[in-house]
PDB file of C-alpha atoms in Angstrom:
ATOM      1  CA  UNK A  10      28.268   3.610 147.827  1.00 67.00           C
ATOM      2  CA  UNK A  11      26.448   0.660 149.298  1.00 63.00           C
ATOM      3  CA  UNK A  12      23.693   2.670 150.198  1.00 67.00           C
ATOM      4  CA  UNK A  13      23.354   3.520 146.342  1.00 70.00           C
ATOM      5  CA  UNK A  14      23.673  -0.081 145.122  1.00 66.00           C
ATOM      6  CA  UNK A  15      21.156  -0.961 147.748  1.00 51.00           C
ATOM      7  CA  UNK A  16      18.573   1.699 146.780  1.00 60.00           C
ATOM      8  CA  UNK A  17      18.902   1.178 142.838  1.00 54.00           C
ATOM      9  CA  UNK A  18      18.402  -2.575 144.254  1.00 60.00           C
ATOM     10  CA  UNK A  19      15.462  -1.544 145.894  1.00 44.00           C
ATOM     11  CA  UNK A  20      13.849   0.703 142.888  1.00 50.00           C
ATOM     12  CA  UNK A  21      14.487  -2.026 140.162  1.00 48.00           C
ATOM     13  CA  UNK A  22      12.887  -4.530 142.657  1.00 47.00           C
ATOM     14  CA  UNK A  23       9.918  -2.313 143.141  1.00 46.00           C
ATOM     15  CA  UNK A  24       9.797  -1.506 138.900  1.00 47.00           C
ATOM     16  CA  UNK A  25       9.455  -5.430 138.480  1.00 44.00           C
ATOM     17  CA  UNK A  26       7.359  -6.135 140.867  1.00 40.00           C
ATOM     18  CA  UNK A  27       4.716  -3.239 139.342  1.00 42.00           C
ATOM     19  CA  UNK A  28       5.281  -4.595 136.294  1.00 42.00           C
ATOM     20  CA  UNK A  29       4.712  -8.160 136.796  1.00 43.00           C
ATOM     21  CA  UNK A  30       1.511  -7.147 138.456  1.00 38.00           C
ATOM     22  CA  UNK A  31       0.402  -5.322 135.481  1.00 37.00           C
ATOM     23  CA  UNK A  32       0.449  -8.331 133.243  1.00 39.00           C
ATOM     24  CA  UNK A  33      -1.339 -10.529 136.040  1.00 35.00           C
ATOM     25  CA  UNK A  34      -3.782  -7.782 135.644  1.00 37.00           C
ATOM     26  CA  UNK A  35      -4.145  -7.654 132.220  1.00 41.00           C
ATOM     27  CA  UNK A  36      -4.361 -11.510 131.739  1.00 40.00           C
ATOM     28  CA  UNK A  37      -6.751 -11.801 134.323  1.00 35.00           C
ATOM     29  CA  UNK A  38      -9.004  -8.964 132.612  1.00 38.00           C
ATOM     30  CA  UNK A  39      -8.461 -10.991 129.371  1.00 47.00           C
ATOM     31  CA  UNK A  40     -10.235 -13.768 130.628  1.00 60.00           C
ATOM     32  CA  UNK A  41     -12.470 -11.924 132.619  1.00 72.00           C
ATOM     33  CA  UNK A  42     -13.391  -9.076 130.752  1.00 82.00           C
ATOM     34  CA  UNK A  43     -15.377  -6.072 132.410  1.00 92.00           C
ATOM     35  CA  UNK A  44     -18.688  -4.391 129.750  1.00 93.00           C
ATOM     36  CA  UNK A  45     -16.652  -2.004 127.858  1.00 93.00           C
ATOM     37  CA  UNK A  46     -13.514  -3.741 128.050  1.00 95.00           C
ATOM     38  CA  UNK A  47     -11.837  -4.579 124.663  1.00 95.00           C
ATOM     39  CA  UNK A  48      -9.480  -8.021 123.955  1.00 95.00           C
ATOM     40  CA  UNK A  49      -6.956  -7.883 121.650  1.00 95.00           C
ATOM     41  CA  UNK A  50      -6.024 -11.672 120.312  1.00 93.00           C
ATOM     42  CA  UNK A  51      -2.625 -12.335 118.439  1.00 90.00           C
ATOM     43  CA  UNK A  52      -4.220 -12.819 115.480  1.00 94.00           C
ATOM     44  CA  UNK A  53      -5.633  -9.317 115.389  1.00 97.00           C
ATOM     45  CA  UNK A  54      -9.403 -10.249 116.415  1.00 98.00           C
ATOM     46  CA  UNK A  55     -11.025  -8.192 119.122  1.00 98.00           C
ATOM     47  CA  UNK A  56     -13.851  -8.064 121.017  1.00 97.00           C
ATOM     48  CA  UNK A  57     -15.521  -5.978 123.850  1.00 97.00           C
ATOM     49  CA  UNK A  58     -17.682  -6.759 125.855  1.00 98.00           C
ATOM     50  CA  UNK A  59     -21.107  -5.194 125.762  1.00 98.00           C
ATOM     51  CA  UNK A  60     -23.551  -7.722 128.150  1.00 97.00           C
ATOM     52  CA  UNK A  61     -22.325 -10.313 130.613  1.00 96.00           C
ATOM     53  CA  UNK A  62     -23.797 -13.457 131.185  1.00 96.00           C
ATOM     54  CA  UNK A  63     -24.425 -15.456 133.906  1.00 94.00           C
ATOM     55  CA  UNK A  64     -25.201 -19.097 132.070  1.00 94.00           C
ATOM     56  CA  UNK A  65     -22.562 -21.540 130.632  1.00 96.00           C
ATOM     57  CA  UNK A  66     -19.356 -21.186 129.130  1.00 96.00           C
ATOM     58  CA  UNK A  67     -19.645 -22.049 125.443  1.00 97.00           C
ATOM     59  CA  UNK A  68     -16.482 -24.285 123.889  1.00 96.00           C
ATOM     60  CA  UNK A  69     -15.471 -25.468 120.462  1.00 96.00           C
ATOM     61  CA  UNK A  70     -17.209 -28.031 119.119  1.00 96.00           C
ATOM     62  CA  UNK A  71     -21.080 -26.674 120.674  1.00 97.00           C
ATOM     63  CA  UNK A  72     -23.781 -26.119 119.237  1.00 98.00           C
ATOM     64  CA  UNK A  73     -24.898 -22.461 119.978  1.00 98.00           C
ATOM     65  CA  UNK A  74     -27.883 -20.471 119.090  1.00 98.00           C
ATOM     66  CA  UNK A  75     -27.110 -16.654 118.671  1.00 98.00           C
ATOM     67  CA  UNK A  76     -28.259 -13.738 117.487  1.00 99.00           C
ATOM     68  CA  UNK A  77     -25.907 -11.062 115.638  1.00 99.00           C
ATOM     69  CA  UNK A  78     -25.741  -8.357 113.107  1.00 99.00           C
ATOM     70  CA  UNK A  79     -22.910  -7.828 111.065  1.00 98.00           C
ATOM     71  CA  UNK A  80     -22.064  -4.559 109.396  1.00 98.00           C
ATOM     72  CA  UNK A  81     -18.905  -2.892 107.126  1.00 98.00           C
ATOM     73  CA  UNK A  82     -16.072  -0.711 108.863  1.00 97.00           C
ATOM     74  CA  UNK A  83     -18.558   1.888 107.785  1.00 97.00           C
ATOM     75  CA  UNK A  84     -21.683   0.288 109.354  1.00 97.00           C
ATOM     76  CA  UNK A  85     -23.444  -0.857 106.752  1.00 97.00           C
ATOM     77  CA  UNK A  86     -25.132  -3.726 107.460  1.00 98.00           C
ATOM     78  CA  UNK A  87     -25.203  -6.341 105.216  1.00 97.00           C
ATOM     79  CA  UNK A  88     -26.669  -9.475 107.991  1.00 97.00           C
ATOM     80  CA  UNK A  89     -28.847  -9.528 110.585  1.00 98.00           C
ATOM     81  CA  UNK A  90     -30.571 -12.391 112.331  1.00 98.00           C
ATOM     82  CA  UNK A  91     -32.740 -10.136 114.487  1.00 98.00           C
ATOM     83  CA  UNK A  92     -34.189  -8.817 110.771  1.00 98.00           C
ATOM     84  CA  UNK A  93     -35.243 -11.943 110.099  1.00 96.00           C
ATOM     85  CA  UNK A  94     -36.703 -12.553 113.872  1.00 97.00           C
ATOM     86  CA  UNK A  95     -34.811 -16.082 113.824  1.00 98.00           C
ATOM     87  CA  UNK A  96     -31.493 -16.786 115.836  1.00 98.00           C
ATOM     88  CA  UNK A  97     -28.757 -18.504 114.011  1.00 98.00           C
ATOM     89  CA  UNK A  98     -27.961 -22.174 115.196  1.00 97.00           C
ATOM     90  CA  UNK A  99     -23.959 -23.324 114.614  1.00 97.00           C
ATOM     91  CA  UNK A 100     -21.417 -25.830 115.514  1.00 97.00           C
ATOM     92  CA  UNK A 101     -19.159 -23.380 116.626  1.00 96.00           C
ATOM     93  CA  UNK A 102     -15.488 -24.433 115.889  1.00 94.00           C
ATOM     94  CA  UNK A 103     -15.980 -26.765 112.754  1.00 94.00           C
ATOM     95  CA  UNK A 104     -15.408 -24.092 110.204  1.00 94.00           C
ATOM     96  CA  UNK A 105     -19.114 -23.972 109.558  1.00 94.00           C
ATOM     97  CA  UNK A 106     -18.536 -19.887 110.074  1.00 96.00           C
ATOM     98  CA  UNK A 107     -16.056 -17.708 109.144  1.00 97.00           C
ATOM     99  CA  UNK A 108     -12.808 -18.132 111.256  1.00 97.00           C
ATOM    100  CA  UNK A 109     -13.161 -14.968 113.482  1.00 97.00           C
ATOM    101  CA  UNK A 110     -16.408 -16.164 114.876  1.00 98.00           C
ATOM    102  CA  UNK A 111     -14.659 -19.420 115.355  1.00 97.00           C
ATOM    103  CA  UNK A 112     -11.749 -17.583 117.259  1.00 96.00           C
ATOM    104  CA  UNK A 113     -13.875 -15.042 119.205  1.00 96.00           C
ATOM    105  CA  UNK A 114     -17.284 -16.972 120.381  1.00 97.00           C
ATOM    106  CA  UNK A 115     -15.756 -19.771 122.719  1.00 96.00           C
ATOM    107  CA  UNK A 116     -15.481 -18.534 126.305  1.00 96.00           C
ATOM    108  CA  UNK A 117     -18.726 -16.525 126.052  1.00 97.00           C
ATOM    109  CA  UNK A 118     -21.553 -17.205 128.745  1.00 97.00           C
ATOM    110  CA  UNK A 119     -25.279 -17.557 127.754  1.00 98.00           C
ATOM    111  CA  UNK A 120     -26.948 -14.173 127.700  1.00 98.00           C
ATOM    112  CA  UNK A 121     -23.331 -12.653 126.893  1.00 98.00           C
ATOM    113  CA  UNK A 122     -23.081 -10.300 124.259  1.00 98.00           C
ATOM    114  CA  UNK A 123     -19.798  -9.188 122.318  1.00 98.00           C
ATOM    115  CA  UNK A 124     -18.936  -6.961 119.724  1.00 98.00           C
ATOM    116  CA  UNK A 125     -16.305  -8.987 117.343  1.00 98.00           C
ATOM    117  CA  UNK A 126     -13.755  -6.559 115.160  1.00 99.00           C
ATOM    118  CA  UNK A 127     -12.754  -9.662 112.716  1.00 98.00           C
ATOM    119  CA  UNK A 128      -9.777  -8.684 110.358  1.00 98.00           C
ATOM    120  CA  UNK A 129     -10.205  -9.885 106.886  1.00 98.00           C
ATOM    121  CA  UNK A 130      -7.723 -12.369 106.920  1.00 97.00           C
ATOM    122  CA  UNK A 131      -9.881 -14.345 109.570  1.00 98.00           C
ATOM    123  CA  UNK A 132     -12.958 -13.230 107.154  1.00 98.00           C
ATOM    124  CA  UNK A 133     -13.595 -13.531 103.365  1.00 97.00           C
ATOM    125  CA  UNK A 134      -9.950 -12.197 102.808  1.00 97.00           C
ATOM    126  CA  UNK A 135      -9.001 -10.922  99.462  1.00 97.00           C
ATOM    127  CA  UNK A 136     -11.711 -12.258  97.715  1.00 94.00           C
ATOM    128  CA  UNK A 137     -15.065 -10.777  99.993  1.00 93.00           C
ATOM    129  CA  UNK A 138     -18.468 -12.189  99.130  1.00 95.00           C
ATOM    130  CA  UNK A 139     -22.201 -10.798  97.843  1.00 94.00           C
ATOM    131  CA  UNK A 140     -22.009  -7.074  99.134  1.00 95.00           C
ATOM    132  CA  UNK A 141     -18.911  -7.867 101.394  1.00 97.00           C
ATOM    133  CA  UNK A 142     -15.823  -6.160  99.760  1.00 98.00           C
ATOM    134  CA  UNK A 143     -12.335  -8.087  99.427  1.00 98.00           C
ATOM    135  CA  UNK A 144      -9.973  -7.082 102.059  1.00 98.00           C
ATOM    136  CA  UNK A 145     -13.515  -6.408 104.564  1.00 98.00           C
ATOM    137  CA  UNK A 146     -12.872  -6.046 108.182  1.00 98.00           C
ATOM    138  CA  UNK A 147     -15.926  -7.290 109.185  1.00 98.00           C
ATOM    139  CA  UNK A 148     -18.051  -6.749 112.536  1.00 99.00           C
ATOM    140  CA  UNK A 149     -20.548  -8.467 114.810  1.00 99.00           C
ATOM    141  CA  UNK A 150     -22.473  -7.838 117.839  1.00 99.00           C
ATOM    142  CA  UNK A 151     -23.054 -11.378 118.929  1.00 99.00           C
ATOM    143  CA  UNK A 152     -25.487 -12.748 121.666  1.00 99.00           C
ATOM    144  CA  UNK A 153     -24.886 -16.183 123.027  1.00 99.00           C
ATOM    145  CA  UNK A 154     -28.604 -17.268 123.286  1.00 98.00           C
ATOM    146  CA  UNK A 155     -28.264 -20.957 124.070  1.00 98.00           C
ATOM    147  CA  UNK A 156     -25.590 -23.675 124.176  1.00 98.00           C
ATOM    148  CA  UNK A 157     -27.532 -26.970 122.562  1.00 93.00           C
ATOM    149  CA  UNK A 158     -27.524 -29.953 124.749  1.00 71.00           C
TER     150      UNK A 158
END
C-alpha cells in the first residue's frame, strides 16, 4: 500500500515537473522566437519569425523605418513599400497604424523580419477600407530597418 501511494507520489511529481517545464519552454520561445517559429498573442495576433536580427530592440513610442507588404487571406496584395522603393517611417505605438502593427512590431531587432497574421478586429474591422474588405484578416511581412534616434 505505501509503496503505491509513494509511486503515484512519485509519477504525479514527475507529470508536474514535465509540465511546468513545458511552459518555461514555451514562454521562453515566446520571447525568443526561433525563424519559423509562430507566436500566438491573446488577442489573436500572430507572428513568425522569418529573419533575425542582431541590432536593437524596438519599443512603443520609436520611431522605426520598415519595409512591408501587406496582402488579403488570399494574397492579394493591396500595399507594398518595396513597390514603391521607399521604407515606411512610424511612431510605432501612437495609433498612427493600425492596432496589430502596434501590438506585433515592439520587441523586434533591426534587420528582423516577421510575418504579422492581424485579425480584423485589430485591423479595419467591420468596416475595411479602399480594396480591403470588412471583416479582412490582414497580413504583413515586416522588416525592422532602423529604430530613429
Amino acid at each position: 500500500m505505501l509503496r503505491t501511494i509513494l509511486t503515484v507520489i512519485c509519477l504525479v511529481t514527475m507529470s508536474l515537473s514535465f509540465a511546468i517545464n513545458c511552459l518555461a519552454e514555451e514562454a521562453i520561445k515566446e520571447k525568443n522566437p526561433e525563424v519559423g517559429d509562430t507566436v500566438e498573442l491573446e488577442d489573436g495576433l500572430k507572428y513568425t519569425l522569418l529573419k533575425t536580427g542582431n541590432g536593437e530592440v524596438c519599443k512603443s513610442g520609436q520611431v522605426l523605418k520598415v519595409h512591408y507588404t501587406g496582402t488579403l487571406e488570399d494574397g492579394t496584395k493591396f500595399d507594398s513599400s518595396l513597390d514603391r522603393k521607399q521604407p515606411l517611417e512610424v511612431t510605432i505605438g501612437a495609433g498612427d497604424v493600425i492596432k496589430g502593427w502596434d501590438k506585433g512590431i515592439p520587441g523586434m531587432k533591426v534587420g528582423e523580419k516577421r510575418k504579422l497574421v492581424i485579425p480584423s478586429a485589430l485591423a479595419y474591422g467591420e468596416k475595411g477600407i479602399g480594396v480591403i474588405p470588412p471583416n479582412s484578416t490582414l497580413i504583413f511581412e515586416v522588416e525592422l530597418l532602423e529604430i530613429k534616434q
